[in-house]
Amino acid sequence: MCNSEITADDTNQPATIFSIRSLEDSDFDQIAQMNKELIEDEGHTNPMNLAELKERLHHFVSRDGWTVDVFTSNLMIIGYATYRLEANISKINDTTIHIRQFYITRSQRGKGMGRRAYRLLIESQQQAPKRILIEVLETNPGGKAFWSRIGFTPYAMSMETCL
């Protein structure tokens, strides 16, 4: 899979080739590092180190049914999404895309890359999902603001306690 979008502005800068592709074996270290940054940015309490995050990523794709796609700008990885298609619990025969992780590198934020990446992710699906599910931590105001800007609204609140 490789959907691309080519853009150029009017400042005589070279065109930017923005694309989405499947995770490759050579990407695991970089995606694990990005996952560590996502954990930091969202204020998550996950204590995993890079080796553990890389192992978890392997489990996601090999055992747990998650897909990981990588976003590139001029062939440089600038983000990723971890997602899977699930049955829509609200409607029979409809599909939900559950986005577990969505990350754009810190240096690329505020440039429209997240919006473009999200659009390419949804357009890359063979069958357009009827429902898109995300979870945003309460400790992640930047994530909440991003998802709200592109049309998501709160639906449910998860609560937890640690014993």
Tab-separated table of N, CA and C in Angstrom:
chain	number	residue	atom	x	y	z
A	1	MET	N	0.847	-1.162	0.000
A	1	MET	CA	0.000	0.000	0.000
A	1	MET	C	0.896	1.229	0.000
A	2	CYS	N	0.567	2.180	-0.828
A	2	CYS	CA	1.296	3.436	-0.803
A	2	CYS	C	0.446	4.497	-1.471
A	3	ASN	N	-0.260	5.243	-0.680
A	3	ASN	CA	-1.017	6.371	-1.201
A	3	ASN	C	-0.116	7.584	-1.056
A	4	SER	N	-0.122	8.457	-2.025
A	4	SER	CA	0.742	9.626	-1.969
A	4	SER	C	-0.031	10.893	-2.237
A	5	GLU	N	0.515	11.946	-1.733
A	5	GLU	CA	-0.042	13.264	-1.945
A	5	GLU	C	1.158	14.162	-2.207
A	6	ILE	N	1.142	14.898	-3.295
A	6	ILE	CA	2.246	15.794	-3.625
A	6	ILE	C	1.748	17.213	-3.489
A	7	THR	N	2.486	18.013	-2.734
A	7	THR	CA	2.080	19.401	-2.553
A	7	THR	C	3.272	20.318	-2.777
A	8	ALA	N	2.981	21.480	-3.215
A	8	ALA	CA	3.993	22.520	-3.352
A	8	ALA	C	3.316	23.835	-2.988
A	9	ASP	N	4.066	24.688	-2.350
A	9	ASP	CA	3.490	25.997	-2.056
A	9	ASP	C	4.027	26.985	-3.079
A	10	ASP	N	3.684	28.228	-2.918
A	10	ASP	CA	4.087	29.212	-3.920
A	10	ASP	C	5.367	29.951	-3.532
A	11	THR	N	6.233	29.312	-2.760
A	11	THR	CA	7.497	29.946	-2.368
A	11	THR	C	8.663	29.363	-3.151
A	12	ASN	N	8.373	28.692	-4.263
A	12	ASN	CA	9.381	28.058	-5.104
A	12	ASN	C	10.182	26.987	-4.367
A	13	GLN	N	9.571	26.409	-3.346
A	13	GLN	CA	10.181	25.284	-2.646
A	13	GLN	C	9.873	24.015	-3.433
A	14	PRO	N	10.724	22.996	-3.319
A	14	PRO	CA	10.416	21.746	-4.013
A	14	PRO	C	9.132	21.124	-3.460
A	15	ALA	N	8.458	20.379	-4.297
A	15	ALA	CA	7.218	19.720	-3.887
A	15	ALA	C	7.509	18.703	-2.790
A	16	THR	N	6.567	18.559	-1.884
A	16	THR	CA	6.660	17.582	-0.817
A	16	THR	C	5.864	16.358	-1.221
A	17	ILE	N	6.482	15.198	-1.134
A	17	ILE	CA	5.779	13.953	-1.391
A	17	ILE	C	5.432	13.358	-0.037
A	18	PHE	N	4.159	13.309	0.252
A	18	PHE	CA	3.657	12.812	1.524
A	18	PHE	C	2.951	11.499	1.243
A	19	SER	N	3.324	10.431	1.958
A	19	SER	CA	2.716	9.140	1.658
A	19	SER	C	2.544	8.284	2.906
A	20	ILE	N	1.796	7.208	2.717
A	20	ILE	CA	1.566	6.219	3.758
A	20	ILE	C	1.998	4.875	3.183
A	21	ARG	N	2.641	4.073	4.036
A	21	ARG	CA	3.058	2.739	3.600
A	21	ARG	C	3.005	1.793	4.786
A	22	SER	N	3.073	0.514	4.483
A	22	SER	CA	3.068	-0.500	5.529
A	22	SER	C	4.384	-0.492	6.299
A	23	LEU	N	4.314	-0.884	7.545
A	23	LEU	CA	5.492	-1.033	8.399
A	23	LEU	C	6.431	-2.064	7.788
A	24	GLU	N	7.722	-1.768	7.803
A	24	GLU	CA	8.745	-2.704	7.335
A	24	GLU	C	9.610	-3.104	8.523
A	25	ASP	N	10.278	-4.241	8.410
A	25	ASP	CA	11.128	-4.723	9.505
A	25	ASP	C	12.167	-3.682	9.931
A	26	SER	N	12.679	-2.937	8.976
A	26	SER	CA	13.712	-1.940	9.286
A	26	SER	C	13.158	-0.730	10.040
A	27	ASP	N	11.834	-0.615	10.179
A	27	ASP	CA	11.208	0.532	10.838
A	27	ASP	C	11.037	0.350	12.347
A	28	PHE	N	11.163	-0.880	12.852
A	28	PHE	CA	10.761	-1.167	14.227
A	28	PHE	C	11.473	-0.290	15.256
A	29	ASP	N	12.766	-0.069	15.122
A	29	ASP	CA	13.483	0.763	16.098
A	29	ASP	C	12.954	2.193	16.098
A	30	GLN	N	12.765	2.750	14.918
A	30	GLN	CA	12.299	4.139	14.822
A	30	GLN	C	10.866	4.284	15.333
A	31	ILE	N	10.013	3.311	15.030
A	31	ILE	CA	8.625	3.389	15.501
A	31	ILE	C	8.575	3.198	17.011
A	32	ALA	N	9.416	2.332	17.568
A	32	ALA	CA	9.472	2.174	19.029
A	32	ALA	C	9.885	3.491	19.687
A	33	GLN	N	10.852	4.205	19.093
A	33	GLN	CA	11.262	5.512	19.622
A	33	GLN	C	10.113	6.511	19.545
A	34	MET	N	9.393	6.511	18.441
A	34	MET	CA	8.247	7.403	18.305
A	34	MET	C	7.160	7.042	19.313
A	35	ASN	N	6.983	5.744	19.573
A	35	ASN	CA	6.002	5.318	20.566
A	35	ASN	C	6.391	5.831	21.947
A	36	LYS	N	7.686	5.812	22.246
A	36	LYS	CA	8.172	6.357	23.532
A	36	LYS	C	7.828	7.848	23.622
A	37	GLU	N	8.028	8.582	22.541
A	37	GLU	CA	7.707	10.009	22.520
A	37	GLU	C	6.197	10.236	22.654
A	38	LEU	N	5.400	9.386	22.001
A	38	LEU	CA	3.943	9.480	22.139
A	38	LEU	C	3.539	9.297	23.598
A	39	ILE	N	4.113	8.306	24.251
A	39	ILE	CA	3.820	8.051	25.662
A	39	ILE	C	4.156	9.279	26.507
A	40	GLU	N	5.307	9.895	26.239
A	40	GLU	CA	5.697	11.107	26.968
A	40	GLU	C	4.732	12.256	26.680
A	41	ASP	N	4.411	12.455	25.405
A	41	ASP	CA	3.571	13.582	25.003
A	41	ASP	C	2.163	13.490	25.565
A	42	GLU	N	1.635	12.277	25.670
A	42	GLU	CA	0.264	12.143	26.153
A	42	GLU	C	0.179	12.004	27.667
A	43	GLY	N	1.327	11.997	28.349
A	43	GLY	CA	1.316	11.896	29.801
A	43	GLY	C	0.918	10.517	30.300
A	44	HIS	N	1.176	9.500	29.503
A	44	HIS	CA	0.826	8.124	29.866
A	44	HIS	C	1.778	7.622	30.948
A	45	THR	N	1.312	6.697	31.745
A	45	THR	CA	2.126	6.147	32.834
A	45	THR	C	2.891	4.891	32.418
A	46	ASN	N	2.848	4.517	31.158
A	46	ASN	CA	3.536	3.327	30.660
A	46	ASN	C	5.042	3.444	30.936
A	47	PRO	N	5.622	2.499	31.704
A	47	PRO	CA	7.043	2.586	32.058
A	47	PRO	C	7.972	1.834	31.108
A	48	MET	N	7.477	1.304	29.989
A	48	MET	CA	8.299	0.467	29.117
A	48	MET	C	9.494	1.225	28.553
A	49	ASN	N	10.617	0.503	28.433
A	49	ASN	CA	11.789	1.074	27.768
A	49	ASN	C	11.694	0.759	26.273
A	50	LEU	N	12.686	1.215	25.494
A	50	LEU	CA	12.613	1.053	24.038
A	50	LEU	C	12.579	-0.415	23.617
A	51	ALA	N	13.360	-1.265	24.265
A	51	ALA	CA	13.361	-2.688	23.913
A	51	ALA	C	11.985	-3.305	24.169
A	52	GLU	N	11.370	-2.943	25.263
A	52	GLU	CA	10.040	-3.469	25.580
A	52	GLU	C	8.988	-2.940	24.602
A	53	LEU	N	9.102	-1.675	24.232
A	53	LEU	CA	8.158	-1.108	23.268
A	53	LEU	C	8.307	-1.773	21.901
A	54	LYS	N	9.535	-2.056	21.519
A	54	LYS	CA	9.772	-2.742	20.244
A	54	LYS	C	9.180	-4.145	20.289
A	55	GLU	N	9.357	-4.857	21.389
A	55	GLU	CA	8.783	-6.197	21.532
A	55	GLU	C	7.256	-6.133	21.492
A	56	ARG	N	6.678	-5.144	22.172
A	56	ARG	CA	5.224	-4.985	22.157
A	56	ARG	C	4.725	-4.706	20.743
A	57	LEU	N	5.460	-3.889	19.997
A	57	LEU	CA	5.100	-3.600	18.611
A	57	LEU	C	5.069	-4.885	17.786
A	58	HIS	N	6.061	-5.743	17.977
A	58	HIS	CA	6.075	-7.034	17.287
A	58	HIS	C	4.827	-7.850	17.637
A	59	HIS	N	4.443	-7.838	18.916
A	59	HIS	CA	3.244	-8.562	19.346
A	59	HIS	C	1.990	-7.960	18.718
A	60	PHE	N	1.926	-6.637	18.671
A	60	PHE	CA	0.762	-5.984	18.058
A	60	PHE	C	0.522	-6.531	16.649
A	61	VAL	N	1.584	-6.554	15.846
A	61	VAL	CA	1.406	-6.914	14.437
A	61	VAL	C	1.406	-8.423	14.197
A	62	SER	N	2.077	-9.202	15.034
A	62	SER	CA	2.156	-10.636	14.769
A	62	SER	C	1.083	-11.452	15.480
A	63	ARG	N	0.592	-10.975	16.615
A	63	ARG	CA	-0.365	-11.769	17.397
A	63	ARG	C	-1.704	-11.098	17.626
A	64	ASP	N	-1.704	-9.786	17.736
A	64	ASP	CA	-2.896	-9.096	18.211
A	64	ASP	C	-3.769	-8.485	17.115
A	65	GLY	N	-3.369	-8.629	15.865
A	65	GLY	CA	-4.210	-8.176	14.762
A	65	GLY	C	-4.165	-6.697	14.442
A	66	TRP	N	-3.189	-5.988	14.977
A	66	TRP	CA	-3.061	-4.566	14.676
A	66	TRP	C	-2.240	-4.395	13.400
A	67	THR	N	-2.543	-3.346	12.670
A	67	THR	CA	-1.771	-2.942	11.504
A	67	THR	C	-1.034	-1.670	11.878
A	68	VAL	N	0.199	-1.547	11.420
A	68	VAL	CA	0.954	-0.317	11.631
A	68	VAL	C	1.329	0.220	10.262
A	69	ASP	N	0.902	1.443	9.985
A	69	ASP	CA	1.281	2.140	8.769
A	69	ASP	C	2.164	3.319	9.146
A	70	VAL	N	3.064	3.631	8.240
A	70	VAL	CA	4.071	4.666	8.459
A	70	VAL	C	3.781	5.833	7.520
A	71	PHE	N	3.876	7.045	8.032
A	71	PHE	CA	3.697	8.251	7.234
A	71	PHE	C	5.075	8.803	6.891
A	72	THR	N	5.265	9.153	5.623
A	72	THR	CA	6.545	9.707	5.204
A	72	THR	C	6.352	11.038	4.492
A	73	SER	N	7.335	11.874	4.631
A	73	SER	CA	7.402	13.127	3.895
A	73	SER	C	8.758	13.136	3.212
A	74	ASN	N	8.740	13.180	1.894
A	74	ASN	CA	9.973	13.074	1.108
A	74	ASN	C	10.821	11.881	1.560
A	75	LEU	N	10.150	10.757	1.760
A	75	LEU	CA	10.732	9.460	2.109
A	75	LEU	C	11.270	9.372	3.535
A	76	MET	N	11.126	10.420	4.324
A	76	MET	CA	11.542	10.388	5.731
A	76	MET	C	10.321	10.063	6.583
A	77	ILE	N	10.489	9.138	7.524
A	77	ILE	CA	9.377	8.778	8.403
A	77	ILE	C	9.081	9.951	9.335
A	78	ILE	N	7.820	10.384	9.327
A	78	ILE	CA	7.431	11.483	10.216
A	78	ILE	C	6.304	11.084	11.165
A	79	GLY	N	5.860	9.834	11.096
A	79	GLY	CA	4.802	9.411	11.994
A	79	GLY	C	4.321	8.013	11.673
A	80	TYR	N	3.345	7.583	12.452
A	80	TYR	CA	2.781	6.252	12.250
A	80	TYR	C	1.395	6.175	12.873
A	81	ALA	N	0.673	5.136	12.469
A	81	ALA	CA	-0.632	4.839	13.062
A	81	ALA	C	-0.709	3.337	13.300
A	82	THR	N	-1.231	2.977	14.465
A	82	THR	CA	-1.516	1.585	14.804
A	82	THR	C	-3.035	1.467	14.866
A	83	TYR	N	-3.594	0.547	14.084
A	83	TYR	CA	-5.051	0.451	14.000
A	83	TYR	C	-5.458	-0.965	13.611
A	84	ARG	N	-6.732	-1.250	13.764
A	84	ARG	CA	-7.296	-2.492	13.236
A	84	ARG	C	-8.768	-2.278	12.928
A	85	LEU	N	-9.240	-3.087	12.006
A	85	LEU	CA	-10.654	-3.064	11.654
A	85	LEU	C	-11.387	-3.993	12.605
A	86	GLU	N	-12.528	-3.540	13.090
A	86	GLU	CA	-13.323	-4.305	14.038
A	86	GLU	C	-14.783	-4.210	13.613
A	87	ALA	N	-15.576	-5.114	14.140
A	87	ALA	CA	-17.014	-5.036	13.912
A	87	ALA	C	-17.535	-3.796	14.623
A	88	ASN	N	-18.461	-3.119	13.998
A	88	ASN	CA	-19.103	-1.961	14.603
A	88	ASN	C	-20.127	-2.474	15.614
A	89	ILE	N	-19.918	-2.180	16.885
A	89	ILE	CA	-20.815	-2.696	17.916
A	89	ILE	C	-22.199	-2.048	17.854
A	90	SER	N	-22.320	-0.958	17.100
A	90	SER	CA	-23.595	-0.253	16.999
A	90	SER	C	-24.459	-0.717	15.835
A	91	LYS	N	-23.825	-1.327	14.820
A	91	LYS	CA	-24.568	-1.718	13.621
A	91	LYS	C	-24.004	-3.028	13.075
A	92	ILE	N	-24.884	-3.943	12.766
A	92	ILE	CA	-24.466	-5.206	12.161
A	92	ILE	C	-23.967	-4.936	10.742
A	93	ASN	N	-22.919	-5.641	10.353
A	93	ASN	CA	-22.323	-5.565	9.012
A	93	ASN	C	-21.650	-4.230	8.704
A	94	ASP	N	-21.365	-3.451	9.707
A	94	ASP	CA	-20.592	-2.223	9.508
A	94	ASP	C	-19.218	-2.402	10.129
A	95	THR	N	-18.286	-1.612	9.662
A	95	THR	CA	-16.904	-1.711	10.110
A	95	THR	C	-16.504	-0.493	10.926
A	96	THR	N	-15.746	-0.746	11.961
A	96	THR	CA	-15.125	0.314	12.751
A	96	THR	C	-13.626	0.226	12.538
A	97	ILE	N	-12.985	1.352	12.346
A	97	ILE	CA	-11.526	1.367	12.394
A	97	ILE	C	-11.163	1.921	13.763
A	98	HIS	N	-10.454	1.119	14.535
A	98	HIS	CA	-10.030	1.496	15.872
A	98	HIS	C	-8.571	1.935	15.773
A	99	ILE	N	-8.342	3.216	15.959
A	99	ILE	CA	-6.985	3.766	15.910
A	99	ILE	C	-6.446	3.767	17.338
A	100	ARG	N	-5.472	2.910	17.597
A	100	ARG	CA	-4.899	2.787	18.931
A	100	ARG	C	-3.807	3.825	19.172
A	101	GLN	N	-2.960	4.024	18.181
A	101	GLN	CA	-1.881	4.997	18.294
A	101	GLN	C	-1.814	5.802	17.003
A	102	PHE	N	-1.605	7.092	17.164
A	102	PHE	CA	-1.457	7.985	16.011
A	102	PHE	C	-0.423	9.011	16.431
A	103	TYR	N	0.664	9.100	15.684
A	103	TYR	CA	1.769	9.963	16.108
A	103	TYR	C	2.394	10.654	14.909
A	104	ILE	N	2.622	11.934	15.065
A	104	ILE	CA	3.396	12.744	14.122
A	104	ILE	C	4.559	13.329	14.910
A	105	THR	N	5.761	13.261	14.347
A	105	THR	CA	6.939	13.740	15.071
A	105	THR	C	6.760	15.192	15.506
A	106	ARG	N	7.385	15.500	16.598
A	106	ARG	CA	7.253	16.840	17.194
A	106	ARG	C	7.642	17.934	16.211
A	107	SER	N	8.688	17.696	15.423
A	107	SER	CA	9.166	18.726	14.490
A	107	SER	C	8.196	18.971	13.330
A	108	GLN	N	7.274	18.054	13.095
A	108	GLN	CA	6.346	18.190	11.969
A	108	GLN	C	4.953	18.644	12.378
A	109	ARG	N	4.732	18.832	13.660
A	109	ARG	CA	3.410	19.246	14.129
A	109	ARG	C	3.162	20.717	13.796
A	110	GLY	N	1.902	21.050	13.650
A	110	GLY	CA	1.529	22.432	13.358
A	110	GLY	C	1.696	22.801	11.892
A	111	LYS	N	1.967	21.801	11.046
A	111	LYS	CA	2.165	22.035	9.615
A	111	LYS	C	1.093	21.350	8.769
A	112	GLY	N	0.062	20.837	9.425
A	112	GLY	CA	-0.988	20.138	8.700
A	112	GLY	C	-0.685	18.677	8.414
A	113	MET	N	0.446	18.185	8.912
A	113	MET	CA	0.834	16.799	8.635
A	113	MET	C	-0.112	15.796	9.289
A	114	GLY	N	-0.568	16.073	10.488
A	114	GLY	CA	-1.475	15.154	11.171
A	114	GLY	C	-2.783	15.008	10.416
A	115	ARG	N	-3.318	16.108	9.976
A	115	ARG	CA	-4.566	16.097	9.197
A	115	ARG	C	-4.368	15.320	7.898
A	116	ARG	N	-3.246	15.572	7.211
A	116	ARG	CA	-2.965	14.873	5.960
A	116	ARG	C	-2.768	13.376	6.204
A	117	ALA	N	-2.058	13.042	7.282
A	117	ALA	CA	-1.818	11.634	7.600
A	117	ALA	C	-3.137	10.928	7.900
A	118	TYR	N	-3.981	11.557	8.673
A	118	TYR	CA	-5.286	10.968	8.997
A	118	TYR	C	-6.088	10.737	7.719
A	119	ARG	N	-6.110	11.725	6.837
A	119	ARG	CA	-6.862	11.603	5.591
A	119	ARG	C	-6.318	10.442	4.739
A	120	LEU	N	-4.992	10.326	4.631
A	120	LEU	CA	-4.419	9.223	3.861
A	120	LEU	C	-4.724	7.875	4.503
A	121	LEU	N	-4.704	7.822	5.828
A	121	LEU	CA	-5.017	6.572	6.524
A	121	LEU	C	-6.431	6.111	6.189
A	122	ILE	N	-7.380	7.007	6.276
A	122	ILE	CA	-8.773	6.648	6.005
A	122	ILE	C	-8.964	6.313	4.524
A	123	GLU	N	-8.339	7.086	3.635
A	123	GLU	CA	-8.458	6.819	2.203
A	123	GLU	C	-7.799	5.507	1.807
A	124	SER	N	-6.843	5.026	2.582
A	124	SER	CA	-6.128	3.791	2.251
A	124	SER	C	-6.940	2.533	2.541
A	125	GLN	N	-8.029	2.671	3.231
A	125	GLN	CA	-8.846	1.506	3.589
A	125	GLN	C	-9.628	1.022	2.371
A	126	GLN	N	-9.630	-0.287	2.160
A	126	GLN	CA	-10.339	-0.871	1.019
A	126	GLN	C	-11.831	-0.572	1.081
A	127	GLN	N	-12.375	-0.677	2.271
A	127	GLN	CA	-13.796	-0.382	2.474
A	127	GLN	C	-13.855	0.764	3.474
A	128	ALA	N	-14.484	1.838	3.094
A	128	ALA	CA	-14.560	2.995	3.980
A	128	ALA	C	-15.263	2.609	5.284
A	129	PRO	N	-14.616	2.829	6.411
A	129	PRO	CA	-15.266	2.494	7.681
A	129	PRO	C	-16.430	3.435	7.944
A	130	LYS	N	-17.432	2.912	8.612
A	130	LYS	CA	-18.598	3.718	8.965
A	130	LYS	C	-18.371	4.434	10.291
A	131	ARG	N	-17.472	3.890	11.085
A	131	ARG	CA	-17.226	4.434	12.422
A	131	ARG	C	-15.724	4.420	12.660
A	132	ILE	N	-15.211	5.466	13.251
A	132	ILE	CA	-13.794	5.554	13.583
A	132	ILE	C	-13.702	5.803	15.080
A	133	LEU	N	-12.958	4.951	15.751
A	133	LEU	CA	-12.839	5.001	17.201
A	133	LEU	C	-11.415	5.354	17.593
A	134	ILE	N	-11.284	6.330	18.454
A	134	ILE	CA	-9.990	6.687	19.029
A	134	ILE	C	-10.161	6.809	20.537
A	135	GLU	N	-9.072	6.749	21.243
A	135	GLU	CA	-9.071	7.005	22.678
A	135	GLU	C	-8.002	8.048	22.934
A	136	VAL	N	-8.360	9.082	23.670
A	136	VAL	CA	-7.412	10.151	23.973
A	136	VAL	C	-7.333	10.284	25.491
A	137	LEU	N	-6.136	10.225	26.015
A	137	LEU	CA	-5.971	10.330	27.462
A	137	LEU	C	-6.347	11.724	27.962
A	138	GLU	N	-6.894	11.769	29.142
A	138	GLU	CA	-7.228	13.038	29.784
A	138	GLU	C	-5.976	13.909	29.961
A	139	THR	N	-4.820	13.274	30.070
A	139	THR	CA	-3.559	13.995	30.274
A	139	THR	C	-2.945	14.475	28.961
A	140	ASN	N	-3.706	14.429	27.873
A	140	ASN	CA	-3.191	14.795	26.556
A	140	ASN	C	-4.043	15.886	25.903
A	141	PRO	N	-3.933	17.128	26.386
A	141	PRO	CA	-4.757	18.195	25.807
A	141	PRO	C	-4.443	18.466	24.338
A	142	GLY	N	-3.195	18.286	23.932
A	142	GLY	CA	-2.845	18.491	22.522
A	142	GLY	C	-3.545	17.482	21.623
A	143	GLY	N	-3.594	16.234	22.069
A	143	GLY	CA	-4.292	15.202	21.315
A	143	GLY	C	-5.777	15.481	21.240
A	144	LYS	N	-6.365	15.886	22.364
A	144	LYS	CA	-7.791	16.225	22.369
A	144	LYS	C	-8.081	17.345	21.378
A	145	ALA	N	-7.244	18.363	21.385
A	145	ALA	CA	-7.459	19.505	20.486
A	145	ALA	C	-7.335	19.082	19.023
A	146	PHE	N	-6.325	18.257	18.713
A	146	PHE	CA	-6.145	17.795	17.333
A	146	PHE	C	-7.371	17.039	16.846
A	147	TRP	N	-7.799	16.033	17.610
A	147	TRP	CA	-8.919	15.207	17.177
A	147	TRP	C	-10.212	16.029	17.099
A	148	SER	N	-10.392	16.979	17.988
A	148	SER	CA	-11.573	17.850	17.914
A	148	SER	C	-11.552	18.694	16.645
A	149	ARG	N	-10.369	19.215	16.285
A	149	ARG	CA	-10.259	20.049	15.077
A	149	ARG	C	-10.633	19.296	13.816
A	150	ILE	N	-10.410	17.968	13.798
A	150	ILE	CA	-10.737	17.245	12.565
A	150	ILE	C	-12.101	16.553	12.643
A	151	GLY	N	-12.898	16.926	13.656
A	151	GLY	CA	-14.293	16.514	13.653
A	151	GLY	C	-14.715	15.467	14.665
A	152	PHE	N	-13.800	14.999	15.505
A	152	PHE	CA	-14.182	14.010	16.511
A	152	PHE	C	-14.831	14.703	17.704
A	153	THR	N	-15.786	14.013	18.313
A	153	THR	CA	-16.446	14.528	19.507
A	153	THR	C	-16.392	13.458	20.595
A	154	PRO	N	-16.390	13.870	21.857
A	154	PRO	CA	-16.377	12.883	22.939
A	154	PRO	C	-17.607	11.984	22.866
A	155	TYR	N	-17.391	10.703	23.147
A	155	TYR	CA	-18.486	9.745	23.103
A	155	TYR	C	-18.651	9.026	24.445
A	156	ALA	N	-17.568	8.592	25.029
A	156	ALA	CA	-17.613	7.859	26.293
A	156	ALA	C	-16.386	8.230	27.103
A	157	MET	N	-16.444	7.955	28.372
A	157	MET	CA	-15.284	8.206	29.217
A	157	MET	C	-14.902	6.895	29.883
A	158	SER	N	-13.654	6.492	29.720
A	158	SER	CA	-13.150	5.312	30.409
A	158	SER	C	-12.608	5.745	31.754
A	159	MET	N	-12.773	4.875	32.727
A	159	MET	CA	-12.243	5.154	34.063
A	159	MET	C	-11.469	3.927	34.519
A	160	GLU	N	-10.465	4.133	35.343
A	160	GLU	CA	-9.685	3.013	35.854
A	160	GLU	C	-9.189	3.308	37.253
A	161	THR	N	-8.772	2.262	37.907
A	161	THR	CA	-8.094	2.381	39.188
A	161	THR	C	-7.006	1.320	39.208
A	162	CYS	N	-5.994	1.549	39.944
A	162	CYS	CA	-4.905	0.589	40.079
A	162	CYS	C	-4.946	-0.007	41.475
A	163	LEU	N	-4.904	-1.312	41.556
A	163	LEU	CA	-4.937	-2.002	42.839
A	163	LEU	C	-3.565	-2.435	43.265
